[in-house]
Structures are given as C-alpha cells and as structure tokens.
Coordinates of C-alpha atoms in Angstrom, one line a residue:
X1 CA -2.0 5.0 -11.8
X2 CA -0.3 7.8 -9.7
X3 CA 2.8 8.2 -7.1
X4 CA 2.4 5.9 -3.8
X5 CA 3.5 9.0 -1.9
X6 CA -0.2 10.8 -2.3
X7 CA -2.5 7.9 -1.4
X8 CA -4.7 8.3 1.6
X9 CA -6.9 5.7 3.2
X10 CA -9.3 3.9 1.2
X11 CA -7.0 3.9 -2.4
X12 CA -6.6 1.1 -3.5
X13 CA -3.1 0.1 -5.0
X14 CA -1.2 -2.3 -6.8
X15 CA 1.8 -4.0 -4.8
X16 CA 5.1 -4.4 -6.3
X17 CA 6.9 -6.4 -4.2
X18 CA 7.7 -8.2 -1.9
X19 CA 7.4 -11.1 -4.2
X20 CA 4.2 -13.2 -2.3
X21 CA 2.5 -10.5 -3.0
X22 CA 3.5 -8.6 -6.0
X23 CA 0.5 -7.9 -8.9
X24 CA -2.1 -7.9 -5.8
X25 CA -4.7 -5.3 -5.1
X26 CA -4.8 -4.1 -2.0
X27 CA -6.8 -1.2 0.4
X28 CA -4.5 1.2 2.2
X29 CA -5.6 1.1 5.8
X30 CA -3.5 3.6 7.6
X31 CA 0.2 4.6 8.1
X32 CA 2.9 3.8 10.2
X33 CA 3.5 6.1 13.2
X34 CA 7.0 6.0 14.9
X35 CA 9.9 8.3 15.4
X36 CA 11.7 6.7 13.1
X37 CA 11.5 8.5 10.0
X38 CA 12.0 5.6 7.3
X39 CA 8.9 3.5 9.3
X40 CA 6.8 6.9 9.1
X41 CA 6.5 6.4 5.8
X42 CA 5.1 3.1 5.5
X43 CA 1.6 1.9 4.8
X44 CA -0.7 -1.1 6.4
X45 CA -2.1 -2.7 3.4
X46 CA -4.5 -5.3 3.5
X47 CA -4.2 -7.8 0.6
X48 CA -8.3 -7.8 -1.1
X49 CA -8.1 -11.3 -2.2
X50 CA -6.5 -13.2 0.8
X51 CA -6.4 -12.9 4.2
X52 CA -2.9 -10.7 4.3
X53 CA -1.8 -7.5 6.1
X54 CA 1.7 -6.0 4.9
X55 CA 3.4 -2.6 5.9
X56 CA 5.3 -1.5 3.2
X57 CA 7.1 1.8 1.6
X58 CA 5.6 3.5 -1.2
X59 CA 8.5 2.2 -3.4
X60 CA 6.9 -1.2 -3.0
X61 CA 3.7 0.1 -4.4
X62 CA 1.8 2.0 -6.8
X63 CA -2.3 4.1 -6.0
X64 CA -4.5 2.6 -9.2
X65 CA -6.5 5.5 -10.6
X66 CA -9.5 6.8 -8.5
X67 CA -12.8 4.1 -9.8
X68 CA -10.7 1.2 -10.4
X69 CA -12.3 -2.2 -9.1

C-alpha cells in the first residue's frame, strides 16, 4: 500500500471509512475541483463491487500497491 495523497486516476484503493463502505476496493475517478481548499483535496471513487460513487479525503483511504486485483 502507499499514502492516499499520491494516487492518480486509475489506482485502485482500499476505503477506510465511512463505515458503508469501509474494506471496499474502489477506482479513483478524478478529484474534486473547487475554491475551497479542504474539497480540493478530495477524490470521486467509484465503489468496484456495487453500484456506489463516494468523494472522500485521502484520510479516508489508502492506494493498494501498483498490480493488485
């Protein structure tokens, strides 16, 4: 695994919380974009096995090492 503040889109990573989600894999889709800093950082995730977008900070998630399926 590696920090949640170097993933790009495409890396796949392992969600924390929030709790209806947490132990999921999900695909980064893209960031954010606002002129608030704190939703700048945030990332569109969608959920791989259910039907689930989330935006959430890289506190709240974690990139799985490069390969992992």
């Amino acid at each position: 695994m590696y920090t949640s503040k170097s993933v790009q889109v495409g890396d796949k990573v392992l969600i924390l919380r929030p709790a209806y989600v947490i132990g999921k894999v999900g695909v980064v889709c893209g960031f954010e974009s606002n002129t608030d800093s704190q939703a700048g950082r945030r990332c569109i995730i969608q959920i791989e096995s259910e039907n689930i977008v989330v935006s959430l900070t890289p506190d709240e998630f974690q990139g799985l090492s490069p390969g992992f399926k």
